[in-house]
Amino acid sequence: MIAYSVAAFVTLVVVATVAGFDTWFARIGLGTAASALAATATTEYRILARTNRGVVLLRSSRIRVAAVETMERFSGEPAIERAGTTLLANDWRVNGTRYTVAKSSEADMQSIAGRL
């Protein structure tokens, strides 16, 4: 994702320069927009949910948070632990796989991990 975002940013800045955008503000703005689109298009989103039958990992759509496919039904209780934190997100490890979770979903992750 990072490589695509950087490539999209650099490409659009160059294209904007060649196309005649005179200000760096406009060039950087277009590059940033391209970078954000590339990041969204290349990121794989997952949903972790607790159901009556246990914890389930679902594949999510890229545009809005909606489950589109069941990826894994955990037999028993999966190991869920915090793996790190940044200013905008926290990393969680679910059965050994590391996932980045937005701070806005932090309370939900703590709730799922706390019930186990």
Short mmCIF file of N, CA, C and O in Angstrom, two decimals:
data_model
loop_
_atom_site.label_atom_id
_atom_site.label_comp_id
_atom_site.label_asym_id
_atom_site.label_seq_id
_atom_site.Cartn_x
_atom_site.Cartn_y
_atom_site.Cartn_z
N MET A 1 0.82 -1.18 0.00
CA MET A 1 0.00 0.00 0.00
C MET A 1 0.86 1.25 0.00
O MET A 1 0.58 2.19 -0.73
N ILE A 2 1.92 1.25 0.80
CA ILE A 2 2.77 2.44 0.89
C ILE A 2 3.46 2.72 -0.45
O ILE A 2 3.52 3.87 -0.89
N ALA A 3 3.95 1.68 -1.10
CA ALA A 3 4.62 1.87 -2.39
C ALA A 3 3.67 2.46 -3.43
O ALA A 3 4.05 3.38 -4.18
N TYR A 4 2.44 1.95 -3.48
CA TYR A 4 1.45 2.48 -4.43
C TYR A 4 1.10 3.93 -4.11
O TYR A 4 0.95 4.76 -5.01
N SER A 5 0.96 4.25 -2.84
CA SER A 5 0.62 5.61 -2.44
C SER A 5 1.72 6.59 -2.82
O SER A 5 1.45 7.68 -3.34
N VAL A 6 2.95 6.22 -2.54
CA VAL A 6 4.08 7.09 -2.89
C VAL A 6 4.19 7.25 -4.40
O VAL A 6 4.38 8.36 -4.91
N ALA A 7 4.04 6.15 -5.13
CA ALA A 7 4.12 6.21 -6.59
C ALA A 7 3.01 7.09 -7.17
O ALA A 7 3.25 7.89 -8.08
N ALA A 8 1.80 6.97 -6.64
CA ALA A 8 0.68 7.79 -7.11
C ALA A 8 0.94 9.27 -6.81
O ALA A 8 0.68 10.14 -7.65
N PHE A 9 1.48 9.56 -5.63
CA PHE A 9 1.77 10.94 -5.25
C PHE A 9 2.80 11.55 -6.20
O PHE A 9 2.59 12.61 -6.78
N VAL A 10 3.92 10.84 -6.39
CA VAL A 10 4.99 11.36 -7.24
C VAL A 10 4.50 11.51 -8.68
O VAL A 10 4.75 12.53 -9.33
N THR A 11 3.78 10.52 -9.17
CA THR A 11 3.28 10.57 -10.55
C THR A 11 2.36 11.76 -10.76
O THR A 11 2.51 12.49 -11.75
N LEU A 12 1.43 12.00 -9.84
CA LEU A 12 0.51 13.12 -10.03
C LEU A 12 1.18 14.46 -9.87
O LEU A 12 0.80 15.43 -10.55
N VAL A 13 2.18 14.55 -9.01
CA VAL A 13 2.93 15.81 -8.89
C VAL A 13 3.65 16.10 -10.21
O VAL A 13 3.63 17.23 -10.71
N VAL A 14 4.27 15.08 -10.80
CA VAL A 14 4.96 15.26 -12.09
C VAL A 14 3.96 15.62 -13.19
O VAL A 14 4.19 16.54 -13.97
N VAL A 15 2.84 14.90 -13.24
CA VAL A 15 1.82 15.18 -14.26
C VAL A 15 1.27 16.59 -14.09
O VAL A 15 1.08 17.32 -15.08
N ALA A 16 1.02 17.01 -12.87
CA ALA A 16 0.51 18.36 -12.62
C ALA A 16 1.52 19.41 -13.05
O ALA A 16 1.15 20.46 -13.60
N THR A 17 2.79 19.15 -12.83
CA THR A 17 3.84 20.09 -13.26
C THR A 17 3.87 20.19 -14.78
O THR A 17 3.91 21.30 -15.34
N VAL A 18 3.85 19.04 -15.46
CA VAL A 18 3.86 19.03 -16.93
C VAL A 18 2.59 19.65 -17.49
O VAL A 18 2.62 20.34 -18.51
N ALA A 19 1.47 19.45 -16.81
CA ALA A 19 0.18 19.98 -17.29
C ALA A 19 0.06 21.48 -17.09
O ALA A 19 -0.89 22.10 -17.57
N GLY A 20 0.98 22.07 -16.35
CA GLY A 20 0.98 23.52 -16.23
C GLY A 20 0.42 24.07 -14.93
O GLY A 20 0.14 25.26 -14.84
N PHE A 21 0.25 23.24 -13.91
CA PHE A 21 -0.16 23.76 -12.61
C PHE A 21 1.02 24.53 -12.03
O PHE A 21 2.08 23.95 -11.78
N ASP A 22 0.86 25.82 -11.84
CA ASP A 22 1.99 26.68 -11.48
C ASP A 22 2.36 26.63 -10.00
O ASP A 22 3.53 26.78 -9.65
N THR A 23 1.39 26.45 -9.13
CA THR A 23 1.69 26.51 -7.70
C THR A 23 1.99 25.13 -7.14
O THR A 23 1.39 24.13 -7.54
N TRP A 24 2.91 25.09 -6.20
CA TRP A 24 3.23 23.83 -5.54
C TRP A 24 2.06 23.36 -4.69
O TRP A 24 1.87 22.17 -4.48
N PHE A 25 1.26 24.31 -4.21
CA PHE A 25 0.09 23.94 -3.42
C PHE A 25 -0.85 23.06 -4.24
O PHE A 25 -1.33 22.02 -3.76
N ALA A 26 -1.10 23.42 -5.48
CA ALA A 26 -1.98 22.63 -6.36
C ALA A 26 -1.35 21.28 -6.69
O ALA A 26 -2.02 20.25 -6.67
N ARG A 27 -0.05 21.28 -6.97
CA ARG A 27 0.65 20.02 -7.29
C ARG A 27 0.61 19.05 -6.11
O ARG A 27 0.32 17.87 -6.28
N ILE A 28 0.92 19.57 -4.93
CA ILE A 28 0.92 18.73 -3.73
C ILE A 28 -0.50 18.26 -3.42
O ILE A 28 -0.72 17.11 -3.01
N GLY A 29 -1.48 19.12 -3.61
CA GLY A 29 -2.88 18.74 -3.37
C GLY A 29 -3.32 17.61 -4.27
O GLY A 29 -3.96 16.64 -3.81
N LEU A 30 -3.00 17.69 -5.55
CA LEU A 30 -3.35 16.60 -6.47
C LEU A 30 -2.60 15.33 -6.13
O LEU A 30 -3.16 14.23 -6.17
N GLY A 31 -1.33 15.45 -5.77
CA GLY A 31 -0.55 14.28 -5.38
C GLY A 31 -1.10 13.62 -4.14
O GLY A 31 -1.18 12.39 -4.04
N THR A 32 -1.53 14.43 -3.17
CA THR A 32 -2.11 13.89 -1.94
C THR A 32 -3.43 13.18 -2.21
O THR A 32 -3.69 12.11 -1.65
N ALA A 33 -4.25 13.74 -3.06
CA ALA A 33 -5.51 13.09 -3.42
C ALA A 33 -5.26 11.75 -4.11
O ALA A 33 -5.91 10.75 -3.80
N ALA A 34 -4.29 11.71 -5.01
CA ALA A 34 -3.96 10.46 -5.69
C ALA A 34 -3.42 9.43 -4.70
O ALA A 34 -3.74 8.24 -4.77
N SER A 35 -2.62 9.89 -3.76
CA SER A 35 -2.06 9.01 -2.75
C SER A 35 -3.16 8.40 -1.88
O SER A 35 -3.14 7.19 -1.58
N ALA A 36 -4.12 9.20 -1.48
CA ALA A 36 -5.23 8.71 -0.66
C ALA A 36 -6.06 7.69 -1.43
O ALA A 36 -6.47 6.66 -0.87
N LEU A 37 -6.32 7.95 -2.70
CA LEU A 37 -7.08 6.99 -3.51
C LEU A 37 -6.32 5.68 -3.68
O LEU A 37 -6.90 4.59 -3.59
N ALA A 38 -5.01 5.77 -3.89
CA ALA A 38 -4.20 4.55 -4.04
C ALA A 38 -4.19 3.75 -2.74
O ALA A 38 -4.28 2.52 -2.75
N ALA A 39 -4.10 4.43 -1.61
CA ALA A 39 -4.10 3.74 -0.32
C ALA A 39 -5.42 3.02 -0.09
O ALA A 39 -5.45 1.87 0.35
N THR A 40 -6.52 3.69 -0.39
CA THR A 40 -7.84 3.08 -0.21
C THR A 40 -8.03 1.89 -1.14
O THR A 40 -8.57 0.86 -0.73
N ALA A 41 -7.57 2.02 -2.36
CA ALA A 41 -7.76 0.95 -3.34
C ALA A 41 -6.91 -0.28 -3.06
O ALA A 41 -7.27 -1.38 -3.48
N THR A 42 -5.80 -0.12 -2.35
CA THR A 42 -4.91 -1.26 -2.14
C THR A 42 -4.95 -1.82 -0.72
O THR A 42 -4.28 -2.80 -0.44
N THR A 43 -5.74 -1.23 0.16
CA THR A 43 -5.84 -1.72 1.53
C THR A 43 -6.93 -2.79 1.62
O THR A 43 -8.01 -2.63 1.07
N GLU A 44 -6.62 -3.87 2.30
CA GLU A 44 -7.61 -4.92 2.53
C GLU A 44 -8.21 -4.70 3.91
O GLU A 44 -7.49 -4.64 4.90
N TYR A 45 -9.52 -4.59 3.95
CA TYR A 45 -10.22 -4.31 5.20
C TYR A 45 -10.85 -5.60 5.75
O TYR A 45 -11.34 -6.42 4.99
N ARG A 46 -10.81 -5.75 7.07
CA ARG A 46 -11.38 -6.91 7.75
C ARG A 46 -12.30 -6.44 8.87
O ARG A 46 -12.12 -5.36 9.42
N ILE A 47 -13.25 -7.28 9.21
CA ILE A 47 -14.15 -7.03 10.33
C ILE A 47 -14.04 -8.22 11.28
O ILE A 47 -14.16 -9.36 10.85
N LEU A 48 -13.82 -7.94 12.54
CA LEU A 48 -13.81 -8.98 13.56
C LEU A 48 -15.11 -8.84 14.33
O LEU A 48 -15.42 -7.78 14.84
N ALA A 49 -15.87 -9.93 14.41
CA ALA A 49 -17.18 -9.85 15.05
C ALA A 49 -17.38 -11.03 16.00
O ALA A 49 -16.96 -12.15 15.71
N ARG A 50 -18.03 -10.74 17.11
CA ARG A 50 -18.43 -11.80 18.05
C ARG A 50 -19.89 -12.12 17.76
O ARG A 50 -20.74 -11.24 17.76
N THR A 51 -20.16 -13.39 17.49
CA THR A 51 -21.53 -13.83 17.20
C THR A 51 -21.94 -14.85 18.26
O THR A 51 -21.16 -15.20 19.14
N ASN A 52 -23.17 -15.36 18.13
CA ASN A 52 -23.64 -16.40 19.05
C ASN A 52 -22.78 -17.66 18.95
O ASN A 52 -22.71 -18.44 19.89
N ARG A 53 -22.16 -17.87 17.78
CA ARG A 53 -21.38 -19.08 17.54
C ARG A 53 -19.88 -18.84 17.66
O ARG A 53 -19.09 -19.68 17.25
N GLY A 54 -19.46 -17.71 18.20
CA GLY A 54 -18.04 -17.43 18.39
C GLY A 54 -17.57 -16.21 17.62
O GLY A 54 -18.36 -15.44 17.09
N VAL A 55 -16.25 -16.09 17.53
CA VAL A 55 -15.64 -14.94 16.86
C VAL A 55 -15.40 -15.30 15.39
O VAL A 55 -14.94 -16.39 15.07
N VAL A 56 -15.73 -14.34 14.52
CA VAL A 56 -15.63 -14.54 13.07
C VAL A 56 -14.83 -13.40 12.46
O VAL A 56 -15.00 -12.24 12.84
N LEU A 57 -13.96 -13.72 11.50
CA LEU A 57 -13.23 -12.73 10.74
C LEU A 57 -13.87 -12.63 9.37
O LEU A 57 -14.02 -13.64 8.67
N LEU A 58 -14.27 -11.41 8.98
CA LEU A 58 -14.98 -11.19 7.72
C LEU A 58 -14.18 -10.25 6.83
O LEU A 58 -13.50 -9.35 7.32
N ARG A 59 -14.29 -10.43 5.52
CA ARG A 59 -13.70 -9.49 4.57
C ARG A 59 -14.69 -8.35 4.39
O ARG A 59 -15.89 -8.57 4.29
N SER A 60 -14.18 -7.14 4.36
CA SER A 60 -15.04 -5.96 4.25
C SER A 60 -14.89 -5.31 2.88
O SER A 60 -13.87 -5.46 2.22
N SER A 61 -15.91 -4.56 2.49
CA SER A 61 -15.81 -3.78 1.26
C SER A 61 -14.82 -2.64 1.49
O SER A 61 -14.52 -2.28 2.62
N ARG A 62 -14.32 -2.06 0.41
CA ARG A 62 -13.32 -1.00 0.53
C ARG A 62 -13.93 0.37 0.79
O ARG A 62 -13.29 1.24 1.36
N ILE A 63 -15.15 0.59 0.38
CA ILE A 63 -15.76 1.91 0.48
C ILE A 63 -16.44 2.14 1.81
O ILE A 63 -16.29 3.17 2.43
N ARG A 64 -17.21 1.18 2.27
CA ARG A 64 -17.88 1.33 3.56
C ARG A 64 -17.72 0.05 4.36
O ARG A 64 -17.41 -1.00 3.79
N VAL A 65 -17.90 0.14 5.64
CA VAL A 65 -17.69 -1.04 6.48
C VAL A 65 -18.92 -1.93 6.38
O VAL A 65 -19.92 -1.73 7.06
N ALA A 66 -18.83 -2.91 5.49
CA ALA A 66 -19.89 -3.89 5.30
C ALA A 66 -19.24 -5.22 4.98
O ALA A 66 -18.37 -5.30 4.11
N ALA A 67 -19.61 -6.24 5.71
CA ALA A 67 -19.03 -7.57 5.48
C ALA A 67 -19.52 -8.12 4.15
O ALA A 67 -20.69 -8.05 3.82
N VAL A 68 -18.59 -8.68 3.38
CA VAL A 68 -18.95 -9.25 2.08
C VAL A 68 -18.61 -10.74 1.99
O VAL A 68 -19.06 -11.41 1.06
N GLU A 69 -17.81 -11.25 2.95
CA GLU A 69 -17.42 -12.66 2.88
C GLU A 69 -16.87 -13.11 4.24
O GLU A 69 -16.16 -12.38 4.91
N THR A 70 -17.22 -14.33 4.63
CA THR A 70 -16.65 -14.92 5.83
C THR A 70 -15.28 -15.48 5.48
O THR A 70 -15.16 -16.29 4.57
N MET A 71 -14.26 -15.04 6.20
CA MET A 71 -12.90 -15.51 5.94
C MET A 71 -12.51 -16.64 6.88
O MET A 71 -11.86 -17.59 6.47
N GLU A 72 -12.87 -16.51 8.16
CA GLU A 72 -12.46 -17.51 9.13
C GLU A 72 -13.41 -17.53 10.32
O GLU A 72 -13.76 -16.48 10.85
N ARG A 73 -13.81 -18.71 10.70
CA ARG A 73 -14.55 -18.91 11.96
C ARG A 73 -13.56 -19.53 12.92
O ARG A 73 -13.02 -20.60 12.67
N PHE A 74 -13.29 -18.83 14.01
CA PHE A 74 -12.31 -19.32 14.97
C PHE A 74 -12.93 -20.43 15.81
O PHE A 74 -14.02 -20.28 16.36
N SER A 75 -12.24 -21.55 15.88
CA SER A 75 -12.69 -22.63 16.76
C SER A 75 -12.17 -22.30 18.15
O SER A 75 -10.98 -22.04 18.33
N GLY A 76 -13.04 -22.25 19.10
CA GLY A 76 -12.65 -21.81 20.43
C GLY A 76 -12.48 -20.31 20.46
O GLY A 76 -12.97 -19.59 19.60
N GLU A 77 -11.75 -19.83 21.43
CA GLU A 77 -11.54 -18.40 21.58
C GLU A 77 -10.17 -18.02 21.01
O GLU A 77 -9.15 -18.56 21.43
N PRO A 78 -10.14 -17.09 20.06
CA PRO A 78 -8.86 -16.69 19.49
C PRO A 78 -8.06 -15.83 20.49
O PRO A 78 -8.63 -15.17 21.35
N ALA A 79 -6.74 -15.87 20.35
CA ALA A 79 -5.88 -15.02 21.17
C ALA A 79 -5.90 -13.61 20.58
O ALA A 79 -5.50 -13.42 19.43
N ILE A 80 -6.39 -12.64 21.35
CA ILE A 80 -6.46 -11.25 20.90
C ILE A 80 -5.68 -10.40 21.88
O ILE A 80 -5.98 -10.37 23.07
N GLU A 81 -4.66 -9.70 21.37
CA GLU A 81 -3.84 -8.86 22.24
C GLU A 81 -3.36 -7.62 21.48
O GLU A 81 -3.18 -7.65 20.27
N ARG A 82 -3.17 -6.54 22.21
CA ARG A 82 -2.66 -5.30 21.61
C ARG A 82 -1.20 -5.53 21.24
O ARG A 82 -0.43 -6.07 22.02
N ALA A 83 -0.82 -5.07 20.03
CA ALA A 83 0.54 -5.28 19.55
C ALA A 83 1.33 -3.99 19.38
O ALA A 83 2.51 -4.02 19.10
N GLY A 84 0.69 -2.85 19.51
CA GLY A 84 1.38 -1.57 19.34
C GLY A 84 0.38 -0.45 19.15
O GLY A 84 -0.82 -0.68 19.03
N THR A 85 0.89 0.78 19.13
CA THR A 85 0.00 1.92 18.97
C THR A 85 0.72 3.06 18.26
O THR A 85 1.94 3.17 18.32
N THR A 86 -0.06 3.86 17.53
CA THR A 86 0.42 5.09 16.90
C THR A 86 -0.56 6.19 17.23
O THR A 86 -1.54 5.96 17.95
N LEU A 87 -0.36 7.35 16.67
CA LEU A 87 -1.24 8.48 16.94
C LEU A 87 -2.65 8.24 16.39
O LEU A 87 -3.64 8.62 17.01
N LEU A 88 -2.76 7.58 15.25
CA LEU A 88 -4.05 7.40 14.58
C LEU A 88 -4.65 6.01 14.70
O LEU A 88 -5.84 5.82 14.45
N ALA A 89 -3.83 5.02 15.06
CA ALA A 89 -4.33 3.64 15.05
C ALA A 89 -3.60 2.80 16.10
O ALA A 89 -2.57 3.21 16.63
N ASN A 90 -4.18 1.65 16.37
CA ASN A 90 -3.56 0.66 17.24
C ASN A 90 -3.41 -0.63 16.45
O ASN A 90 -4.21 -0.94 15.58
N ASP A 91 -2.37 -1.38 16.77
CA ASP A 91 -2.18 -2.69 16.16
C ASP A 91 -2.63 -3.75 17.15
O ASP A 91 -2.33 -3.67 18.34
N TRP A 92 -3.36 -4.73 16.64
CA TRP A 92 -3.83 -5.85 17.44
C TRP A 92 -3.38 -7.13 16.77
O TRP A 92 -3.36 -7.23 15.54
N ARG A 93 -3.05 -8.12 17.55
CA ARG A 93 -2.68 -9.43 17.05
C ARG A 93 -3.84 -10.38 17.37
O ARG A 93 -4.24 -10.52 18.51
N VAL A 94 -4.38 -10.99 16.32
CA VAL A 94 -5.47 -11.96 16.45
C VAL A 94 -4.94 -13.30 15.95
O VAL A 94 -4.66 -13.44 14.76
N ASN A 95 -4.78 -14.24 16.88
CA ASN A 95 -4.21 -15.55 16.56
C ASN A 95 -2.91 -15.44 15.76
O ASN A 95 -2.69 -16.15 14.79
N GLY A 96 -2.06 -14.50 16.15
CA GLY A 96 -0.75 -14.36 15.54
C GLY A 96 -0.67 -13.46 14.33
O GLY A 96 0.41 -13.13 13.87
N THR A 97 -1.80 -13.02 13.77
CA THR A 97 -1.80 -12.12 12.62
C THR A 97 -2.03 -10.70 13.11
O THR A 97 -2.94 -10.44 13.89
N ARG A 98 -1.21 -9.78 12.63
CA ARG A 98 -1.27 -8.39 13.08
C ARG A 98 -2.21 -7.58 12.20
O ARG A 98 -2.13 -7.63 10.97
N TYR A 99 -3.12 -6.82 12.84
CA TYR A 99 -4.08 -5.97 12.14
C TYR A 99 -3.98 -4.56 12.70
O TYR A 99 -3.80 -4.37 13.90
N THR A 100 -4.10 -3.56 11.83
CA THR A 100 -4.13 -2.17 12.26
C THR A 100 -5.58 -1.75 12.38
O THR A 100 -6.38 -1.95 11.46
N VAL A 101 -5.92 -1.17 13.53
CA VAL A 101 -7.30 -0.79 13.83
C VAL A 101 -7.34 0.70 14.12
O VAL A 101 -6.55 1.21 14.93
N ALA A 102 -8.26 1.42 13.46
CA ALA A 102 -8.40 2.85 13.70
C ALA A 102 -8.78 3.11 15.15
O ALA A 102 -9.46 2.31 15.78
N LYS A 103 -8.33 4.26 15.66
CA LYS A 103 -8.64 4.61 17.06
C LYS A 103 -10.15 4.65 17.31
O LYS A 103 -10.61 4.36 18.40
N SER A 104 -10.93 4.97 16.28
CA SER A 104 -12.38 5.04 16.45
C SER A 104 -12.99 3.67 16.77
O SER A 104 -14.08 3.60 17.32
N SER A 105 -12.29 2.58 16.44
CA SER A 105 -12.79 1.24 16.73
C SER A 105 -12.09 0.61 17.93
O SER A 105 -12.28 -0.57 18.21
N GLU A 106 -11.31 1.39 18.63
CA GLU A 106 -10.55 0.87 19.76
C GLU A 106 -11.43 0.28 20.85
O GLU A 106 -11.16 -0.79 21.39
N ALA A 107 -12.51 0.98 21.20
CA ALA A 107 -13.40 0.48 22.26
C ALA A 107 -14.02 -0.87 21.88
O ALA A 107 -14.15 -1.75 22.73
N ASP A 108 -14.36 -1.03 20.61
CA ASP A 108 -14.92 -2.31 20.16
C ASP A 108 -13.89 -3.44 20.27
O ASP A 108 -14.22 -4.55 20.71
N MET A 109 -12.65 -3.17 19.91
CA MET A 109 -11.61 -4.20 20.03
C MET A 109 -11.37 -4.56 21.49
O MET A 109 -11.21 -5.73 21.82
N GLN A 110 -11.34 -3.56 22.34
CA GLN A 110 -11.15 -3.84 23.77
C GLN A 110 -12.31 -4.66 24.31
O GLN A 110 -12.11 -5.55 25.13
N SER A 111 -13.51 -4.37 23.85
CA SER A 111 -14.69 -5.12 24.29
C SER A 111 -14.58 -6.58 23.85
O SER A 111 -14.84 -7.48 24.64
N ILE A 112 -14.22 -6.83 22.60
CA ILE A 112 -14.08 -8.20 22.12
C ILE A 112 -12.97 -8.92 22.85
O ILE A 112 -13.11 -10.05 23.30
N ALA A 113 -11.83 -8.25 23.02
CA ALA A 113 -10.69 -8.88 23.71
C ALA A 113 -10.99 -9.09 25.19
O ALA A 113 -10.58 -10.09 25.77
N GLY A 114 -11.74 -8.19 25.80
CA GLY A 114 -12.06 -8.30 27.22
C GLY A 114 -13.01 -9.42 27.55
O GLY A 114 -13.01 -9.94 28.66
N ARG A 115 -13.85 -9.81 26.62
CA ARG A 115 -14.84 -10.88 26.85
C ARG A 115 -14.21 -12.25 26.74
O ARG A 115 -14.84 -13.25 27.06
N LEU A 116 -13.01 -12.34 26.23
CA LEU A 116 -12.39 -13.64 26.00
C LEU A 116 -11.71 -14.13 27.24
O LEU A 116 -11.26 -13.45 28.06
#
